PDB file of C-alpha atoms and ligand atoms in Angstrom:
ATOM      1  CA  PRO Y   1     -31.181  53.647 -36.384  1.00  0.00           C
ATOM      2  CA  GLN Y   2     -27.305  54.342 -37.061  1.00  0.00           C
ATOM      3  CA  LYS Y   3     -26.293  57.405 -37.802  1.00  0.00           C
ATOM      4  CA  VAL Y   4     -25.528  55.449 -41.251  1.00  0.00           C
ATOM      5  CA  ILE Y   5     -26.331  56.045 -45.071  1.00  0.00           C
ATOM      6  CA  ALA Y   6     -25.021  52.650 -45.674  1.00  0.00           C
ATOM      7  CA  ILE Y   7     -25.351  52.428 -50.405  1.00  0.00           C
ATOM      8  CA  ASP Y   8     -24.239  49.413 -51.165  1.00  0.00           C
ATOM      9  CA  GLY Y   9     -23.767  48.650 -55.483  1.00  0.00           C
ATOM     10  CA  PRO Y  10     -21.873  47.175 -58.756  1.00  0.00           C
ATOM     11  CA  SER Y  11     -18.234  48.667 -59.675  1.00  0.00           C
ATOM     12  CA  ALA Y  12     -18.591  51.558 -61.509  1.00  0.00           C
ATOM     13  CA  SER Y  13     -22.184  52.491 -61.513  1.00  0.00           C
ATOM     14  CA  GLY Y  14     -21.184  55.823 -59.476  1.00  0.00           C
ATOM     15  CA  LYS Y  15     -21.488  54.880 -56.019  1.00  0.00           C
ATOM     16  CA  GLY Y  16     -18.421  56.430 -54.652  1.00  0.00           C
ATOM     17  CA  THR Y  17     -18.988  59.883 -56.275  1.00  0.00           C
ATOM     18  CA  VAL Y  18     -22.626  59.986 -55.099  1.00  0.00           C
ATOM     19  CA  ALA Y  19     -22.302  58.597 -51.828  1.00  0.00           C
ATOM     20  CA  GLN Y  20     -18.647  61.327 -50.963  1.00  0.00           C
ATOM     21  CA  ARG Y  21     -20.712  64.540 -51.807  1.00  0.00           C
ATOM     22  CA  VAL Y  22     -23.500  63.261 -49.753  1.00  0.00           C
ATOM     23  CA  ALA Y  23     -21.332  62.746 -47.284  1.00  0.00           C
ATOM     24  CA  GLU Y  24     -20.283  66.463 -48.116  1.00  0.00           C
ATOM     25  CA  ALA Y  25     -23.811  68.044 -48.057  1.00  0.00           C
ATOM     26  CA  LEU Y  26     -24.518  66.849 -44.757  1.00  0.00           C
ATOM     27  CA  GLY Y  27     -20.426  67.253 -43.045  1.00  0.00           C
ATOM     28  CA  TRP Y  28     -20.272  63.965 -42.138  1.00  0.00           C
ATOM     29  CA  ALA Y  29     -16.933  60.779 -42.931  1.00  0.00           C
ATOM     30  CA  TYR Y  30     -17.025  59.036 -45.636  1.00  0.00           C
ATOM     31  CA  LEU Y  31     -16.120  55.385 -46.176  1.00  0.00           C
ATOM     32  CA  ASP Y  32     -14.358  53.594 -49.305  1.00  0.00           C
ATOM     33  CA  SER Y  33     -14.927  49.706 -48.543  1.00  0.00           C
ATOM     34  CA  GLY Y  34     -13.988  48.750 -51.267  1.00  0.00           C
ATOM     35  CA  ALA Y  35     -10.586  50.800 -51.071  1.00  0.00           C
ATOM     36  CA  LEU Y  36      -9.641  47.900 -48.001  1.00  0.00           C
ATOM     37  CA  TYR Y  37     -10.195  45.245 -49.826  1.00  0.00           C
ATOM     38  CA  ARG Y  38      -8.580  46.623 -52.625  1.00  0.00           C
ATOM     39  CA  ILE Y  39      -5.085  47.768 -49.863  1.00  0.00           C
ATOM     40  CA  THR Y  40      -5.363  44.257 -49.266  1.00  0.00           C
ATOM     41  CA  ALA Y  41      -4.907  42.318 -52.270  1.00  0.00           C
ATOM     42  CA  LEU Y  42      -2.105  44.462 -52.847  1.00  0.00           C
ATOM     43  CA  HIS Y  43      -0.857  44.569 -50.009  1.00  0.00           C
ATOM     44  CA  ALA Y  44      -1.341  40.667 -50.771  1.00  0.00           C
ATOM     45  CA  ARG Y  45       0.139  40.826 -53.438  1.00  0.00           C
ATOM     46  CA  ARG Y  46       3.620  42.596 -52.009  1.00  0.00           C
ATOM     47  CA  ARG Y  47       4.161  40.493 -49.056  1.00  0.00           C
ATOM     48  CA  GLY Y  48       4.226  37.530 -51.508  1.00  0.00           C
ATOM     49  CA  ALA Y  49       0.899  35.989 -50.545  1.00  0.00           C
ATOM     50  CA  ASP Y  50      -1.972  34.341 -52.410  1.00  0.00           C
ATOM     51  CA  TRP Y  51      -5.301  35.746 -52.719  1.00  0.00           C
ATOM     52  CA  ALA Y  52      -6.121  32.342 -52.381  1.00  0.00           C
ATOM     53  CA  ASP Y  53      -4.368  31.763 -49.243  1.00  0.00           C
ATOM     54  CA  GLU Y  54      -6.911  32.667 -46.816  1.00  0.00           C
ATOM     55  CA  ALA Y  55      -5.051  32.597 -42.745  1.00  0.00           C
ATOM     56  CA  ALA Y  56      -2.067  34.533 -45.367  1.00  0.00           C
ATOM     57  CA  VAL Y  57      -3.789  37.317 -46.726  1.00  0.00           C
ATOM     58  CA  ALA Y  58      -6.396  37.342 -43.018  1.00  0.00           C
ATOM     59  CA  ALA Y  59      -3.484  37.533 -40.985  1.00  0.00           C
ATOM     60  CA  LEU Y  60      -1.781  40.923 -43.382  1.00  0.00           C
ATOM     61  CA  ALA Y  61      -6.077  42.469 -43.021  1.00  0.00           C
ATOM     62  CA  GLN Y  62      -6.229  41.932 -39.268  1.00  0.00           C
ATOM     63  CA  ALA Y  63      -2.672  44.826 -38.843  1.00  0.00           C
ATOM     64  CA  LEU Y  64      -3.166  46.006 -42.456  1.00  0.00           C
ATOM     65  CA  PRO Y  65      -0.850  48.956 -42.890  1.00  0.00           C
ATOM     66  CA  ALA Y  66      -3.182  51.896 -43.864  1.00  0.00           C
ATOM     67  CA  GLU Y  67      -4.322  55.325 -43.729  1.00  0.00           C
ATOM     68  CA  PHE Y  68      -7.220  56.772 -45.029  1.00  0.00           C
ATOM     69  CA  ALA Y  69      -5.251  60.547 -45.412  1.00  0.00           C
ATOM     70  CA  ALA Y  70      -7.006  63.881 -47.198  1.00  0.00           C
ATOM     71  CA  GLY Y  71      -8.230  62.269 -49.911  1.00  0.00           C
ATOM     72  CA  ALA Y  72      -5.560  60.008 -49.936  1.00  0.00           C
ATOM     73  CA  VAL Y  73      -5.405  55.870 -49.536  1.00  0.00           C
ATOM     74  CA  LEU Y  74      -1.845  55.233 -47.467  1.00  0.00           C
ATOM     75  CA  LEU Y  75       0.561  51.956 -48.173  1.00  0.00           C
ATOM     76  CA  ASP Y  76       2.641  52.325 -44.920  1.00  0.00           C
ATOM     77  CA  GLY Y  77       3.346  55.450 -45.842  1.00  0.00           C
ATOM     78  CA  GLU Y  78       3.066  55.268 -49.780  1.00  0.00           C
ATOM     79  CA  ASP Y  79       0.229  56.901 -51.702  1.00  0.00           C
ATOM     80  CA  VAL Y  80      -1.325  54.053 -54.070  1.00  0.00           C
ATOM     81  CA  SER Y  81      -4.429  56.140 -54.477  1.00  0.00           C
ATOM     82  CA  ALA Y  82      -3.345  55.040 -58.445  1.00  0.00           C
ATOM     83  CA  ALA Y  83      -2.299  52.100 -57.497  1.00  0.00           C
ATOM     84  CA  ILE Y  84      -4.922  50.224 -55.865  1.00  0.00           C
ATOM     85  CA  ARG Y  85      -7.111  51.155 -59.646  1.00  0.00           C
ATOM     86  CA  SER Y  86      -6.198  49.075 -62.059  1.00  0.00           C
ATOM     87  CA  GLU Y  87      -9.341  46.320 -63.384  1.00  0.00           C
ATOM     88  CA  GLU Y  88      -6.500  43.337 -61.838  1.00  0.00           C
ATOM     89  CA  ILE Y  89      -6.713  44.697 -58.229  1.00  0.00           C
ATOM     90  CA  GLY Y  90     -10.246  45.430 -58.181  1.00  0.00           C
ATOM     91  CA  MET Y  91     -10.444  41.534 -59.682  1.00  0.00           C
ATOM     92  CA  GLY Y  92      -8.392  40.832 -56.786  1.00  0.00           C
ATOM     93  CA  ALA Y  93      -9.960  42.764 -54.108  1.00  0.00           C
ATOM     94  CA  SER Y  94     -13.342  40.438 -55.440  1.00  0.00           C
ATOM     95  CA  GLN Y  95     -11.026  37.089 -55.012  1.00  0.00           C
ATOM     96  CA  VAL Y  96     -10.054  38.260 -51.259  1.00  0.00           C
ATOM     97  CA  ALA Y  97     -13.246  39.713 -50.514  1.00  0.00           C
ATOM     98  CA  ALA Y  98     -14.832  36.811 -51.021  1.00  0.00           C
ATOM     99  CA  LEU Y  99     -12.832  34.764 -48.182  1.00  0.00           C
ATOM    100  CA  PRO Y 100     -14.884  35.407 -44.680  1.00  0.00           C
ATOM    101  CA  ALA Y 101     -11.863  34.997 -43.205  1.00  0.00           C
ATOM    102  CA  VAL Y 102     -10.846  38.294 -44.458  1.00  0.00           C
ATOM    103  CA  ARG Y 103     -13.890  40.828 -44.622  1.00  0.00           C
ATOM    104  CA  GLU Y 104     -13.754  39.069 -40.594  1.00  0.00           C
ATOM    105  CA  ALA Y 105     -10.687  41.112 -40.197  1.00  0.00           C
ATOM    106  CA  LEU Y 106     -12.074  44.014 -41.466  1.00  0.00           C
ATOM    107  CA  LEU Y 107     -15.574  44.269 -40.459  1.00  0.00           C
ATOM    108  CA  GLN Y 108     -14.594  47.088 -36.856  1.00  0.00           C
ATOM    109  CA  ARG Y 109     -11.803  49.300 -38.671  1.00  0.00           C
ATOM    110  CA  GLN Y 110     -15.214  50.187 -41.103  1.00  0.00           C
ATOM    111  CA  ARG Y 111     -17.419  50.067 -38.158  1.00  0.00           C
ATOM    112  CA  ALA Y 112     -15.058  52.466 -36.686  1.00  0.00           C
ATOM    113  CA  PHE Y 113     -15.149  55.030 -39.020  1.00  0.00           C
ATOM    114  CA  LEU Y 114     -18.957  56.269 -37.127  1.00  0.00           C
ATOM    115  CA  GLY Y 115     -18.061  58.322 -34.629  1.00  0.00           C
ATOM    116  CA  GLU Y 116     -20.981  61.368 -34.383  1.00  0.00           C
ATOM    117  CA  GLN Y 117     -21.287  63.001 -36.776  1.00  0.00           C
ATOM    118  CA  GLY Y 118     -22.459  60.594 -39.045  1.00  0.00           C
ATOM    119  CA  LEU Y 119     -20.996  58.423 -41.626  1.00  0.00           C
ATOM    120  CA  VAL Y 120     -22.060  57.738 -45.328  1.00  0.00           C
ATOM    121  CA  ALA Y 121     -20.342  54.508 -46.631  1.00  0.00           C
ATOM    122  CA  ASP Y 122     -19.917  52.220 -49.327  1.00  0.00           C
ATOM    123  CA  GLY Y 123     -20.368  48.818 -50.629  1.00  0.00           C
ATOM    124  CA  ARG Y 124     -21.632  45.660 -51.398  1.00  0.00           C
ATOM    125  CA  ASP Y 125     -22.273  44.873 -47.785  1.00  0.00           C
ATOM    126  CA  MET Y 126     -22.689  48.633 -45.764  1.00  0.00           C
ATOM    127  CA  GLY Y 127     -26.696  47.406 -45.422  1.00  0.00           C
ATOM    128  CA  SER Y 128     -26.621  43.758 -44.910  1.00  0.00           C
ATOM    129  CA  VAL Y 129     -23.356  43.066 -42.675  1.00  0.00           C
ATOM    130  CA  VAL Y 130     -21.767  46.187 -41.479  1.00  0.00           C
ATOM    131  CA  PHE Y 131     -24.076  48.508 -40.716  1.00  0.00           C
ATOM    132  CA  PRO Y 132     -27.506  46.617 -40.587  1.00  0.00           C
ATOM    133  CA  ASP Y 133     -29.004  48.936 -38.757  1.00  0.00           C
ATOM    134  CA  ALA Y 134     -28.281  52.627 -40.844  1.00  0.00           C
ATOM    135  CA  VAL Y 135     -31.494  55.121 -41.455  1.00  0.00           C
ATOM    136  CA  LEU Y 136     -31.237  54.214 -44.701  1.00  0.00           C
ATOM    137  CA  LYS Y 137     -29.646  51.446 -47.795  1.00  0.00           C
ATOM    138  CA  ILE Y 138     -29.735  51.989 -51.099  1.00  0.00           C
ATOM    139  CA  PHE Y 139     -28.976  49.979 -53.705  1.00  0.00           C
ATOM    140  CA  LEU Y 140     -27.041  52.017 -55.836  1.00  0.00           C
ATOM    141  CA  THR Y 141     -26.717  51.003 -60.007  1.00  0.00           C
ATOM    142  CA  ALA Y 142     -26.440  51.179 -63.753  1.00  0.00           C
ATOM    143  CA  GLY Y 143     -26.698  49.537 -67.099  1.00  0.00           C
ATOM    144  CA  ALA Y 144     -23.754  47.201 -67.965  1.00  0.00           C
ATOM    145  CA  LYS Y 145     -23.348  50.438 -70.983  1.00  0.00           C
ATOM    146  CA  VAL Y 146     -23.375  53.131 -69.003  1.00  0.00           C
ATOM    147  CA  ARG Y 147     -20.906  51.564 -66.077  1.00  0.00           C
ATOM    148  CA  ALA Y 148     -18.283  50.506 -68.766  1.00  0.00           C
ATOM    149  CA  GLU Y 149     -18.801  54.181 -70.835  1.00  0.00           C
ATOM    150  CA  ARG Y 150     -18.606  55.407 -66.964  1.00  0.00           C
ATOM    151  CA  ARG Y 151     -14.709  53.191 -65.921  1.00  0.00           C
ATOM    152  CA  ALA Y 152     -13.641  54.458 -69.710  1.00  0.00           C
ATOM    153  CA  ARG Y 153     -14.169  58.519 -69.283  1.00  0.00           C
ATOM    154  CA  GLN Y 154     -12.531  57.508 -66.284  1.00  0.00           C
ATOM    155  CA  ILE Y 155      -9.569  55.907 -66.919  1.00  0.00           C
ATOM    156  CA  GLY Y 156      -8.975  58.336 -69.865  1.00  0.00           C
ATOM    157  CA  GLU Y 157     -10.348  54.714 -73.135  1.00  0.00           C
ATOM    158  CA  PRO Y 158     -12.825  54.842 -76.360  1.00  0.00           C
ATOM    159  CA  LEU Y 159     -16.093  54.505 -75.749  1.00  0.00           C
ATOM    160  CA  SER Y 160     -16.747  51.811 -78.083  1.00  0.00           C
ATOM    161  CA  GLY Y 161     -14.516  49.138 -80.056  1.00  0.00           C
ATOM    162  CA  GLU Y 162     -12.657  46.165 -79.120  1.00  0.00           C
ATOM    163  CA  ARG Y 163     -10.547  47.922 -75.527  1.00  0.00           C
ATOM    164  CA  PHE Y 164     -14.525  49.165 -74.637  1.00  0.00           C
ATOM    165  CA  GLU Y 165     -15.877  45.762 -75.016  1.00  0.00           C
ATOM    166  CA  ARG Y 166     -12.520  43.918 -72.106  1.00  0.00           C
ATOM    167  CA  ILE Y 167     -13.675  46.850 -69.891  1.00  0.00           C
ATOM    168  CA  LEU Y 168     -17.033  45.875 -70.676  1.00  0.00           C
ATOM    169  CA  ALA Y 169     -16.975  42.152 -70.434  1.00  0.00           C
ATOM    170  CA  ALA Y 170     -13.767  43.203 -66.500  1.00  0.00           C
ATOM    171  CA  ILE Y 171     -17.329  45.336 -65.523  1.00  0.00           C
ATOM    172  CA  GLU Y 172     -19.092  42.244 -66.071  1.00  0.00           C
ATOM    173  CA  ALA Y 173     -17.201  38.986 -64.852  1.00  0.00           C
ATOM    174  CA  ARG Y 174     -16.864  41.062 -61.270  1.00  0.00           C
ATOM    175  CA  ASP Y 175     -20.257  41.387 -60.702  1.00  0.00           C
ATOM    176  CA  GLU Y 176     -20.733  37.531 -61.665  1.00  0.00           C
ATOM    177  CA  ALA Y 177     -18.347  36.973 -58.714  1.00  0.00           C
ATOM    178  CA  ASP Y 178     -19.536  38.688 -56.498  1.00  0.00           C
ATOM    179  CA  ARG Y 179     -22.905  37.905 -56.521  1.00  0.00           C
ATOM    180  CA  LYS Y 180     -22.114  34.656 -56.804  1.00  0.00           C
ATOM    181  CA  ARG Y 181     -20.456  34.037 -53.799  1.00  0.00           C
ATOM    182  CA  ALA Y 182     -21.138  32.626 -50.513  1.00  0.00           C
ATOM    183  CA  VAL Y 183     -20.827  35.401 -48.530  1.00  0.00           C
ATOM    184  CA  ALA Y 184     -21.662  38.846 -48.539  1.00  0.00           C
ATOM    185  CA  PRO Y 185     -23.008  38.549 -52.198  1.00  0.00           C
ATOM    186  CA  LEU Y 186     -23.921  41.671 -54.215  1.00  0.00           C
ATOM    187  CA  GLN Y 187     -28.109  42.001 -53.632  1.00  0.00           C
ATOM    188  CA  LYS Y 188     -30.659  44.374 -53.413  1.00  0.00           C
ATOM    189  CA  LEU Y 189     -31.636  44.468 -49.491  1.00  0.00           C
ATOM    190  CA  PRO Y 190     -35.709  43.778 -49.781  1.00  0.00           C
ATOM    191  CA  GLU Y 191     -35.092  47.026 -47.602  1.00  0.00           C
ATOM    192  CA  ALA Y 192     -33.073  49.046 -49.643  1.00  0.00           C
ATOM    193  CA  ARG Y 193     -33.963  51.651 -51.782  1.00  0.00           C
ATOM    194  CA  LEU Y 194     -33.430  50.922 -55.710  1.00  0.00           C
ATOM    195  CA  LEU Y 195     -31.624  54.528 -57.391  1.00  0.00           C
ATOM    196  CA  ASP Y 196     -30.791  53.128 -61.351  1.00  0.00           C
ATOM    197  CA  THR Y 197     -28.550  55.909 -62.251  1.00  0.00           C
ATOM    198  CA  SER Y 198     -28.793  55.417 -65.370  1.00  0.00           C
ATOM    199  CA  ALA Y 199     -30.474  58.817 -67.227  1.00  0.00           C
ATOM    200  CA  LEU Y 200     -29.607  60.474 -63.758  1.00  0.00           C
ATOM    201  CA  THR Y 201     -26.963  63.721 -63.099  1.00  0.00           C
ATOM    202  CA  ILE Y 202     -24.511  63.198 -60.014  1.00  0.00           C
ATOM    203  CA  GLU Y 203     -25.565  65.732 -58.548  1.00  0.00           C
ATOM    204  CA  GLU Y 204     -29.694  64.908 -59.081  1.00  0.00           C
ATOM    205  CA  SER Y 205     -28.447  61.517 -57.306  1.00  0.00           C
ATOM    206  CA  VAL Y 206     -27.167  63.024 -54.932  1.00  0.00           C
ATOM    207  CA  LYS Y 207     -30.881  64.961 -54.662  1.00  0.00           C
ATOM    208  CA  LYS Y 208     -33.012  61.319 -55.032  1.00  0.00           C
ATOM    209  CA  VAL Y 209     -30.258  60.419 -51.853  1.00  0.00           C
ATOM    210  CA  LEU Y 210     -30.920  63.490 -50.050  1.00  0.00           C
ATOM    211  CA  ASP Y 211     -33.781  63.435 -50.483  1.00  0.00           C
ATOM    212  CA  TRP Y 212     -34.966  60.328 -49.207  1.00  0.00           C
ATOM    213  CA  TYR Y 213     -32.872  60.574 -45.835  1.00  0.00           C
ATOM    214  CA  ARG Y 214     -35.124  64.156 -44.944  1.00  0.00           C
ATOM    215  CA  GLU Y 215     -38.063  62.425 -46.434  1.00  0.00           C
TER     216      GLU Y 215
HETATM  217  O1  C5P H   1     -16.011  49.007 -54.862  1.00  0.00           O
HETATM  218  P1  C5P H   1     -14.981  48.555 -55.492  1.00  0.00           P
HETATM  219  O2  C5P H   1     -14.692  47.430 -56.959  1.00  0.00           O
HETATM  220  O3  C5P H   1     -13.658  48.917 -55.078  1.00  0.00           O
HETATM  221  O4  C5P H   1     -14.656  47.340 -54.891  1.00  0.00           O
HETATM  222  C1  C5P H   1     -13.410  46.158 -54.819  1.00  0.00           C
HETATM  223  C2  C5P H   1     -13.939  44.700 -54.889  1.00  0.00           C
HETATM  224  O5  C5P H   1     -14.151  44.584 -53.073  1.00  0.00           O
HETATM  225  C3  C5P H   1     -15.218  43.990 -55.748  1.00  0.00           C
HETATM  226  O6  C5P H   1     -15.196  43.458 -56.479  1.00  0.00           O
HETATM  227  C4  C5P H   1     -16.313  43.451 -54.122  1.00  0.00           C
HETATM  228  O7  C5P H   1     -16.130  42.186 -54.348  1.00  0.00           O
HETATM  229  C5  C5P H   1     -15.360  43.319 -53.284  1.00  0.00           C
HETATM  230  N1  C5P H   1     -15.989  44.694 -52.086  1.00  0.00           N
HETATM  231  C6  C5P H   1     -16.239  44.069 -50.521  1.00  0.00           C
HETATM  232  N2  C5P H   1     -17.044  44.224 -49.992  1.00  0.00           N
HETATM  233  C7  C5P H   1     -17.583  46.120 -50.155  1.00  0.00           C
HETATM  234  C8  C5P H   1     -16.470  46.407 -50.772  1.00  0.00           C
HETATM  235  C9  C5P H   1     -16.042  45.664 -52.087  1.00  0.00           C
HETATM  236  O8  C5P H   1     -16.499  42.065 -50.586  1.00  0.00           O
HETATM  237  N3  C5P H   1     -18.052  46.002 -48.881  1.00  0.00           N
END
């Protein structure tokens, strides 16, 4: 098996935070594959390419001038860590991620994150496509309402009311799109362990993953 822990799951499930902490605990590298799709969407927008134009977006993804440096995400040398986190760019990422040529263009780049020390990879198709021989595969999820609350806290929005309902609706719409698409649909693989973090703290979730890895 590959020295990879693949953590797949829906948006705002907390998988990014859990994956980063697990990587820290093991001294492994961390891959935020969603960030690559987000950067691709932002790059396409800035270059005036339509998110539905498969050939144009794939060409941009193939030569993506992106770097991950000290926790920051750089595009053309500019820190875009905050810019790629908007729900609009999230939706754009979901759109470009449905194009097979775009996924193909980003495949080797994702695999290159695996070095000697091992890798914790977070996304939608880490266990199915990018690292099918991962030593441990996890489907990390939480109830939609819990995920909307986590997202709201993250971006400083209220936990009830109309603005909250809009966050919840956006999360559900993106998950629905990710589940229904023909390529790399969001799904739990039969061999993946299910980790529902609805009632777990980050520490408890991290411990669960480490326990499974050490089993
Ligand atoms: O995880 P995150 O919300 O950053 O991902 C943004 C979008 O990128 C997702 O909605 C999904 O459509 C896409 N994605 C993907 N495959 C991955 C990671 C993200 O298709 N491995």
